[in-house]
mmCIF file of C-alpha atoms in Angstrom:
data_model
loop_
_atom_site.group_PDB
_atom_site.id
_atom_site.type_symbol
_atom_site.label_atom_id
_atom_site.label_comp_id
_atom_site.label_asym_id
_atom_site.label_seq_id
_atom_site.Cartn_x
_atom_site.Cartn_y
_atom_site.Cartn_z
ATOM 1 C CA MET A 1 -49.527 37.789 -31.590
ATOM 2 C CA ALA A 2 -50.211 36.346 -28.107
ATOM 3 C CA ASP A 3 -53.373 34.405 -27.504
ATOM 4 C CA PRO A 4 -55.670 36.423 -25.123
ATOM 5 C CA VAL A 5 -57.729 33.381 -24.072
ATOM 6 C CA PRO A 6 -55.583 32.290 -21.057
ATOM 7 C CA SER A 7 -56.020 35.697 -19.420
ATOM 8 C CA MET A 8 -59.825 35.543 -19.525
ATOM 9 C CA PRO A 9 -60.347 33.567 -16.269
ATOM 10 C CA LYS A 10 -58.308 36.080 -14.276
ATOM 11 C CA GLN A 11 -60.228 38.983 -15.790
ATOM 12 C CA THR A 12 -63.520 37.235 -15.027
ATOM 13 C CA ALA A 13 -62.455 36.627 -11.438
ATOM 14 C CA LYS A 14 -61.453 40.262 -11.004
ATOM 15 C CA ARG A 15 -64.758 41.448 -12.451
ATOM 16 C CA THR A 16 -66.631 39.147 -10.043
ATOM 17 C CA VAL A 17 -64.765 40.477 -7.025
ATOM 18 C CA VAL A 18 -65.213 44.090 -8.155
ATOM 19 C CA ARG A 19 -68.935 43.504 -8.740
ATOM 20 C CA LEU A 20 -69.389 42.072 -5.232
ATOM 21 C CA ARG A 21 -67.477 44.952 -3.694
ATOM 22 C CA ARG A 22 -69.521 47.538 -5.580
ATOM 23 C CA ARG A 23 -72.755 45.914 -4.490
ATOM 24 C CA ARG A 24 -71.695 45.960 -0.839
ATOM 25 C CA VAL A 25 -70.554 49.582 -1.029
ATOM 26 C CA ALA A 26 -73.810 50.559 -2.735
ATOM 27 C CA GLY A 27 -75.727 49.054 0.130
ATOM 28 C CA GLY A 28 -74.317 51.663 2.495
ATOM 29 C CA ARG A 29 -74.288 50.995 6.184
ATOM 30 C CA GLY A 30 -75.512 47.662 7.384
ATOM 31 C CA SER A 31 -78.243 46.819 9.832
ATOM 32 C CA LEU A 32 -78.181 44.431 12.763
ATOM 33 C CA GLY A 33 -79.562 41.710 10.526
ATOM 34 C CA ARG A 34 -77.254 42.494 7.594
ATOM 35 C CA PRO A 35 -74.066 44.053 9.001
ATOM 36 C CA GLY A 36 -72.180 44.027 5.699
ATOM 37 C CA SER A 37 -68.595 43.061 4.969
ATOM 38 C CA ASP A 38 -67.064 46.417 5.955
ATOM 39 C CA LEU A 39 -67.001 46.282 9.750
ATOM 40 C CA THR A 40 -65.757 49.874 9.951
ATOM 41 C CA ARG A 41 -69.249 50.994 8.877
ATOM 42 C CA LEU A 42 -71.243 50.333 12.000
ATOM 43 C CA PRO A 43 -74.699 48.684 11.676
ATOM 44 C CA VAL A 44 -76.758 51.749 12.553
ATOM 45 C CA ALA A 45 -78.976 51.964 9.477
ATOM 46 C CA LEU A 46 -82.758 51.856 9.731
ATOM 47 C CA ASP A 47 -84.202 48.387 9.177
ATOM 48 C CA PRO A 48 -87.704 48.861 7.689
ATOM 49 C CA ARG A 49 -88.579 45.231 8.399
ATOM 50 C CA GLY A 50 -88.831 46.101 12.079
ATOM 51 C CA LEU A 51 -91.640 48.608 11.447
ATOM 52 C CA SER A 52 -95.228 47.559 12.141
ATOM 53 C CA LEU A 53 -98.160 49.714 11.040
ATOM 54 C CA VAL A 54 -100.654 47.878 13.253
ATOM 55 C CA GLU A 55 -98.521 48.310 16.378
ATOM 56 C CA GLY A 56 -98.008 51.971 15.542
ATOM 57 C CA VAL A 57 -101.750 52.545 15.195
ATOM 58 C CA ARG A 58 -102.342 50.761 18.495
ATOM 59 C CA ALA A 59 -99.753 52.928 20.270
ATOM 60 C CA ALA A 60 -101.289 56.074 18.768
ATOM 61 C CA PHE A 61 -104.735 54.978 19.924
ATOM 62 C CA ALA A 62 -103.430 54.298 23.444
ATOM 63 C CA PHE A 63 -102.281 57.857 24.082
ATOM 64 C CA ALA A 64 -104.804 59.584 21.781
ATOM 65 C CA ILE A 65 -107.684 58.489 24.021
ATOM 66 C CA VAL A 66 -105.955 60.039 27.042
ATOM 67 C CA LEU A 67 -105.199 63.241 25.131
ATOM 68 C CA LEU A 68 -108.860 63.539 24.163
ATOM 69 C CA ALA A 69 -109.788 63.139 27.820
ATOM 70 C CA ASN A 70 -107.318 65.899 28.694
ATOM 71 C CA GLU A 71 -108.952 68.220 26.148
ATOM 72 C CA TRP A 72 -112.199 67.754 28.021
ATOM 73 C CA ILE A 73 -110.952 67.745 31.631
ATOM 74 C CA GLN A 74 -107.882 70.014 31.210
ATOM 75 C CA TRP A 75 -105.781 68.309 33.908
ATOM 76 C CA PRO A 76 -101.994 68.329 33.165
ATOM 77 C CA PRO A 77 -101.181 64.987 34.879
ATOM 78 C CA LEU A 78 -103.172 63.279 32.117
ATOM 79 C CA LEU A 79 -100.291 64.162 29.783
ATOM 80 C CA THR A 80 -98.044 61.976 31.946
ATOM 81 C CA MET A 81 -100.576 59.169 31.632
ATOM 82 C CA ALA A 82 -100.598 59.555 27.839
ATOM 83 C CA LEU A 83 -96.808 59.440 27.695
ATOM 84 C CA ALA A 84 -96.750 56.337 29.898
ATOM 85 C CA ALA A 85 -99.272 54.590 27.647
ATOM 86 C CA ASN A 86 -97.157 55.370 24.602
ATOM 87 C CA LEU A 87 -93.925 54.157 26.204
ATOM 88 C CA THR A 88 -95.604 50.969 27.422
ATOM 89 C CA CYS A 89 -96.595 50.124 23.851
ATOM 90 C CA PHE A 90 -92.940 50.459 22.868
ATOM 91 C CA CYS A 91 -92.095 47.722 25.390
ATOM 92 C CA ASP A 92 -94.508 45.234 23.817
ATOM 93 C CA THR A 93 -92.425 43.103 21.446
ATOM 94 C CA GLY A 94 -94.987 40.301 21.122
ATOM 95 C CA GLY A 95 -94.857 36.766 22.400
ATOM 96 C CA PRO A 96 -96.820 34.778 24.973
ATOM 97 C CA ILE A 97 -99.521 36.630 26.897
ATOM 98 C CA ARG A 98 -98.194 35.585 30.306
ATOM 99 C CA ILE A 99 -94.672 36.904 29.678
ATOM 100 C CA ARG A 100 -95.943 40.124 28.128
ATOM 101 C CA LEU A 101 -98.247 40.700 31.109
ATOM 102 C CA ARG A 102 -95.345 40.366 33.550
ATOM 103 C CA VAL A 103 -93.052 42.611 31.519
ATOM 104 C CA LEU A 104 -95.584 45.381 30.870
ATOM 105 C CA THR A 105 -96.798 45.388 34.467
ATOM 106 C CA ALA A 106 -93.225 45.511 35.762
ATOM 107 C CA PHE A 107 -92.451 48.375 33.391
ATOM 108 C CA SER A 108 -95.462 50.357 34.613
ATOM 109 C CA VAL A 109 -94.536 49.892 38.283
ATOM 110 C CA LEU A 110 -90.803 50.529 37.827
ATOM 111 C CA GLY A 111 -91.414 53.506 35.555
ATOM 112 C CA ALA A 112 -93.693 55.087 38.155
ATOM 113 C CA LEU A 113 -91.106 54.527 40.894
ATOM 114 C CA ILE A 114 -88.221 55.856 38.804
ATOM 115 C CA TRP A 115 -90.053 59.025 37.817
ATOM 116 C CA GLY A 116 -91.269 59.717 41.355
ATOM 117 C CA VAL A 117 -87.977 58.936 43.123
ATOM 118 C CA PHE A 118 -85.685 60.812 40.731
ATOM 119 C CA GLY A 119 -88.021 63.783 40.752
ATOM 120 C CA LEU A 120 -87.677 63.892 44.533
ATOM 121 C CA ILE A 121 -83.887 63.517 44.680
ATOM 122 C CA GLN A 122 -83.097 65.920 41.841
ATOM 123 C CA PRO A 123 -82.628 68.947 44.170
ATOM 124 C CA TYR A 124 -79.795 67.087 45.965
ATOM 125 C CA GLY A 125 -77.516 67.665 42.979
ATOM 126 C CA PRO A 126 -75.216 65.517 40.821
ATOM 127 C CA LEU A 127 -73.427 63.878 43.760
ATOM 128 C CA VAL A 128 -76.623 61.990 44.563
ATOM 129 C CA VAL A 129 -78.417 61.854 41.207
ATOM 130 C CA VAL A 130 -75.545 60.686 38.998
ATOM 131 C CA PRO A 131 -74.564 57.556 41.013
ATOM 132 C CA ALA A 132 -78.215 56.580 41.404
ATOM 133 C CA ALA A 133 -78.865 57.078 37.695
ATOM 134 C CA CYS A 134 -75.790 55.029 36.749
ATOM 135 C CA ALA A 135 -76.951 52.168 38.962
ATOM 136 C CA VAL A 136 -80.434 52.183 37.407
ATOM 137 C CA ILE A 137 -79.076 52.344 33.855
ATOM 138 C CA PHE A 138 -76.699 49.467 34.605
ATOM 139 C CA ALA A 139 -79.580 47.350 35.900
ATOM 140 C CA CYS A 140 -81.766 48.224 32.891
ATOM 141 C CA ALA A 141 -78.977 47.338 30.476
ATOM 142 C CA TYR A 142 -78.671 43.858 31.960
ATOM 143 C CA ALA A 143 -82.407 43.112 31.861
ATOM 144 C CA ARG A 144 -81.574 41.003 28.797
ATOM 145 C CA VAL A 145 -80.673 38.082 31.080
ATOM 146 C CA TRP A 146 -84.395 37.474 31.646
ATOM 147 C CA SER A 147 -85.815 37.683 28.110
ATOM 148 C CA VAL A 148 -85.959 39.734 24.914
ATOM 149 C CA GLN A 149 -89.121 41.424 26.186
ATOM 150 C CA ALA A 150 -87.327 42.432 29.402
ATOM 151 C CA GLN A 151 -84.534 43.944 27.327
ATOM 152 C CA ALA A 152 -87.025 46.152 25.480
ATOM 153 C CA ALA A 153 -88.573 47.267 28.780
ATOM 154 C CA GLY A 154 -85.139 48.046 30.200
ATOM 155 C CA ASN A 155 -84.262 50.226 27.218
ATOM 156 C CA VAL A 156 -87.466 52.250 27.575
ATOM 157 C CA LEU A 157 -86.959 52.585 31.336
ATOM 158 C CA VAL A 158 -83.733 54.452 30.571
ATOM 159 C CA VAL A 159 -85.838 56.927 28.570
ATOM 160 C CA VAL A 160 -88.168 57.306 31.548
ATOM 161 C CA LEU A 161 -85.147 58.010 33.750
ATOM 162 C CA CYS A 162 -83.960 60.790 31.446
ATOM 163 C CA ILE A 163 -87.424 62.381 31.431
ATOM 164 C CA ALA A 164 -87.677 62.098 35.226
ATOM 165 C CA MET A 165 -84.576 64.268 35.714
ATOM 166 C CA ASP A 166 -86.113 67.156 33.802
ATOM 167 C CA ARG A 167 -87.374 69.037 36.874
ATOM 168 C CA PRO A 168 -87.614 68.555 40.649
ATOM 169 C CA LEU A 169 -90.881 67.397 42.190
ATOM 170 C CA SER A 170 -92.516 67.947 45.525
ATOM 171 C CA PRO A 171 -93.760 64.859 47.395
ATOM 172 C CA GLN A 172 -97.331 65.566 46.309
ATOM 173 C CA GLU A 173 -96.330 66.069 42.674
ATOM 174 C CA ALA A 174 -94.202 62.906 42.721
ATOM 175 C CA ALA A 175 -97.110 60.867 44.073
ATOM 176 C CA ILE A 176 -99.493 62.199 41.416
ATOM 177 C CA ILE A 177 -97.060 61.641 38.545
ATOM 178 C CA ALA A 178 -96.202 58.132 39.741
ATOM 179 C CA ALA A 179 -99.891 57.258 40.025
ATOM 180 C CA MET A 180 -100.684 58.639 36.560
ATOM 181 C CA PHE A 181 -97.707 56.846 35.022
ATOM 182 C CA LEU A 182 -98.903 53.592 36.562
ATOM 183 C CA ALA A 183 -102.427 54.239 35.292
ATOM 184 C CA GLY A 184 -101.157 54.925 31.760
ATOM 185 C CA GLY A 185 -99.038 51.787 31.743
ATOM 186 C CA LEU A 186 -101.901 49.612 32.958
ATOM 187 C CA TRP A 187 -104.262 51.150 30.396
ATOM 188 C CA ALA A 188 -101.837 50.311 27.580
ATOM 189 C CA THR A 189 -101.390 46.792 29.009
ATOM 190 C CA VAL A 190 -105.148 46.182 28.974
ATOM 191 C CA LEU A 191 -105.353 47.546 25.439
ATOM 192 C CA ALA A 192 -102.497 45.365 24.174
ATOM 193 C CA LEU A 193 -103.441 42.118 25.922
ATOM 194 C CA VAL A 194 -107.233 42.262 26.121
ATOM 195 C CA LEU A 195 -108.828 44.818 23.785
ATOM 196 C CA TRP A 196 -106.385 44.760 20.843
ATOM 197 C CA ARG A 197 -104.440 41.532 20.940
ATOM 198 C CA LEU A 198 -101.733 40.742 18.384
ATOM 199 C CA HIS A 199 -100.716 37.249 17.347
ATOM 200 C CA PRO A 200 -98.598 35.722 20.154
ATOM 201 C CA TYR A 201 -96.542 33.654 17.684
ATOM 202 C CA ARG A 202 -95.875 36.503 15.258
ATOM 203 C CA ALA A 203 -92.557 37.615 16.744
ATOM 204 C CA ALA A 204 -91.129 34.071 16.710
ATOM 205 C CA HIS A 205 -92.357 33.326 13.190
ATOM 206 C CA ARG A 206 -90.950 36.618 11.947
ATOM 207 C CA ALA A 207 -87.576 35.842 13.534
ATOM 208 C CA ILE A 208 -87.450 32.381 11.928
ATOM 209 C CA ALA A 209 -88.434 33.808 8.552
ATOM 210 C CA GLU A 210 -85.625 36.337 8.839
ATOM 211 C CA VAL A 211 -83.149 33.516 9.526
ATOM 212 C CA TRP A 212 -84.187 31.749 6.321
ATOM 213 C CA HIS A 213 -84.000 34.990 4.336
ATOM 214 C CA ALA A 214 -80.475 35.542 5.669
ATOM 215 C CA LEU A 215 -79.547 31.984 4.675
ATOM 216 C CA ALA A 216 -80.889 32.648 1.187
ATOM 217 C CA ARG A 217 -78.725 35.761 0.853
ATOM 218 C CA LEU A 218 -75.696 33.876 2.171
ATOM 219 C CA THR A 219 -76.267 31.039 -0.297
ATOM 220 C CA GLY A 220 -76.742 33.400 -3.235
ATOM 221 C CA ASP A 221 -73.466 35.220 -2.631
ATOM 222 C CA LEU A 222 -71.648 31.947 -1.957
ATOM 223 C CA GLU A 223 -72.948 30.511 -5.230
ATOM 224 C CA LYS A 224 -71.624 33.495 -7.151
ATOM 225 C CA LEU A 225 -68.229 33.148 -5.493
ATOM 226 C CA ALA A 226 -68.099 29.434 -6.258
ATOM 227 C CA ALA A 227 -69.098 30.018 -9.892
ATOM 228 C CA ALA A 228 -66.188 32.383 -10.491
ATOM 229 C CA PRO A 229 -63.307 30.707 -12.376
ATOM 230 C CA GLU A 230 -60.812 32.083 -9.877
ATOM 231 C CA THR A 231 -61.680 33.716 -6.553
ATOM 232 C CA VAL A 232 -59.266 35.316 -4.125
ATOM 233 C CA ALA A 233 -59.353 34.586 -0.403
ATOM 234 C CA ALA A 234 -60.318 38.185 0.350
ATOM 235 C CA ALA A 235 -63.653 37.631 -1.383
ATOM 236 C CA PHE A 236 -64.477 34.718 0.931
ATOM 237 C CA ASP A 237 -63.389 36.747 3.963
ATOM 238 C CA GLY A 238 -65.704 39.562 2.938
ATOM 239 C CA HIS A 239 -68.513 37.077 2.390
ATOM 240 C CA ALA A 240 -68.046 35.696 5.910
ATOM 241 C CA ARG A 241 -68.052 39.174 7.473
ATOM 242 C CA ALA A 242 -71.142 40.179 5.517
ATOM 243 C CA HIS A 243 -73.292 37.180 6.464
ATOM 244 C CA ARG A 244 -72.143 34.936 9.290
ATOM 245 C CA ARG A 245 -72.607 37.321 12.194
ATOM 246 C CA GLY A 246 -76.085 38.327 11.048
ATOM 247 C CA VAL A 247 -77.247 34.736 10.547
ATOM 248 C CA ARG A 248 -75.873 33.591 13.898
ATOM 249 C CA ALA A 249 -77.470 36.527 15.728
ATOM 250 C CA GLY A 250 -80.792 35.805 14.012
ATOM 251 C CA ILE A 251 -80.671 32.150 15.038
ATOM 252 C CA GLU A 252 -79.953 32.990 18.675
ATOM 253 C CA SER A 253 -82.682 35.630 18.775
ATOM 254 C CA ALA A 254 -85.243 33.240 17.291
ATOM 255 C CA ARG A 255 -84.207 30.508 19.732
ATOM 256 C CA ALA A 256 -84.666 32.859 22.696
ATOM 257 C CA LEU A 257 -88.171 33.762 21.526
ATOM 258 C CA LEU A 258 -89.125 30.114 21.047
ATOM 259 C CA LEU A 259 -87.781 29.153 24.470
ATOM 260 C CA ASP A 260 -89.865 31.934 25.992
ATOM 261 C CA LEU A 261 -92.906 30.509 24.218
ATOM 262 C CA ALA A 262 -92.153 27.010 25.492
ATOM 263 C CA ARG A 263 -91.615 28.175 29.091
ATOM 264 C CA SER A 264 -94.889 30.086 29.135
ATOM 265 C CA ARG A 265 -96.901 26.885 28.624
ATOM 266 C CA GLU A 266 -97.070 23.600 30.467
ATOM 267 C CA ARG A 267 -96.221 21.683 27.306
ATOM 268 C CA VAL A 268 -94.694 22.435 23.926
ATOM 269 C CA SER A 269 -97.525 23.046 21.494
ATOM 270 C CA GLU A 270 -97.538 21.672 17.962
ATOM 271 C CA ARG A 271 -96.876 25.088 16.448
ATOM 272 C CA THR A 272 -93.947 25.700 18.779
ATOM 273 C CA ALA A 273 -92.515 22.273 17.938
ATOM 274 C CA GLN A 274 -92.798 23.010 14.207
ATOM 275 C CA ALA A 275 -91.051 26.340 14.694
ATOM 276 C CA LEU A 276 -88.247 24.639 16.631
ATOM 277 C CA LEU A 277 -87.783 22.104 13.818
ATOM 278 C CA ARG A 278 -87.570 24.889 11.234
ATOM 279 C CA LEU A 279 -84.989 26.694 13.323
ATOM 280 C CA GLU A 280 -82.880 23.571 13.911
ATOM 281 C CA THR A 281 -82.970 22.798 10.172
ATOM 282 C CA ALA A 282 -81.815 26.339 9.418
ATOM 283 C CA GLU A 283 -78.943 26.010 11.888
ATOM 284 C CA GLN A 284 -77.815 22.711 10.329
ATOM 285 C CA LEU A 285 -77.856 24.310 6.867
ATOM 286 C CA PHE A 286 -75.887 27.249 8.234
ATOM 287 C CA SER A 287 -73.206 24.874 9.562
ATOM 288 C CA GLY A 288 -73.072 23.113 6.197
ATOM 289 C CA LEU A 289 -72.703 26.389 4.303
ATOM 290 C CA ILE A 290 -69.820 27.406 6.561
ATOM 291 C CA GLY A 291 -68.131 24.095 5.741
ATOM 292 C CA ILE A 292 -68.636 24.653 2.009
ATOM 293 C CA ALA A 293 -67.133 28.142 2.223
#
């Protein structure tokens, strides 16, 4: 009778690979932070780590106050002000006060202009509206070249553009809506930066923490692959697809936030320097883990 012992390592290796594949399939679609090894399943899943209860309550308070005023005054343009306040809160991604003030103010002004202008030109038909809308959307999409906060404002400005093309406006209506949109944006800016301030370093610290969590997941899976008696190359390829893109994107996002913090001040503060050291250490470990794989 043949000895079954020599076949055990191969069976163990197959079970390890099958276990890793089942765990990835069970995870479903990936997120931007954890794309997964199957690149055919696009990273469109909801990432609950991006949700913030405090920011949601602040956004609800921003437009709830205006809605209460509308219940008393009964003036429809106040609804535009409430919507503008809500959208402005969506643009606030945290960070230094100076950068947030510029971004939120620019969003309020540009949103008022977009709504007023596209409401005026809507009666001219698609030959005028469509090229103008494409140009604005193109510019909003490339707002990322300035900062992460500008990218968020550009995305929400596209939403404002879509709402602005709902119905045509007379010059008087366009002026009123633009003024109320500007008022709502400035009210939300005052609420976010003066009355209800959030920690300016929170976004950067959260991004760095996510990088280290991603490194921990990468290391855990790599340890299991290395512990297998025999591992096929496909397992390492799947491991690279599941982790490397997410870790690299997290590092670049955290670096952009930290550079924005450093530019907003005359000197690099101690907390910013500590955050930069943590990020550089994480990047060195990431390079070492790639070499080990």
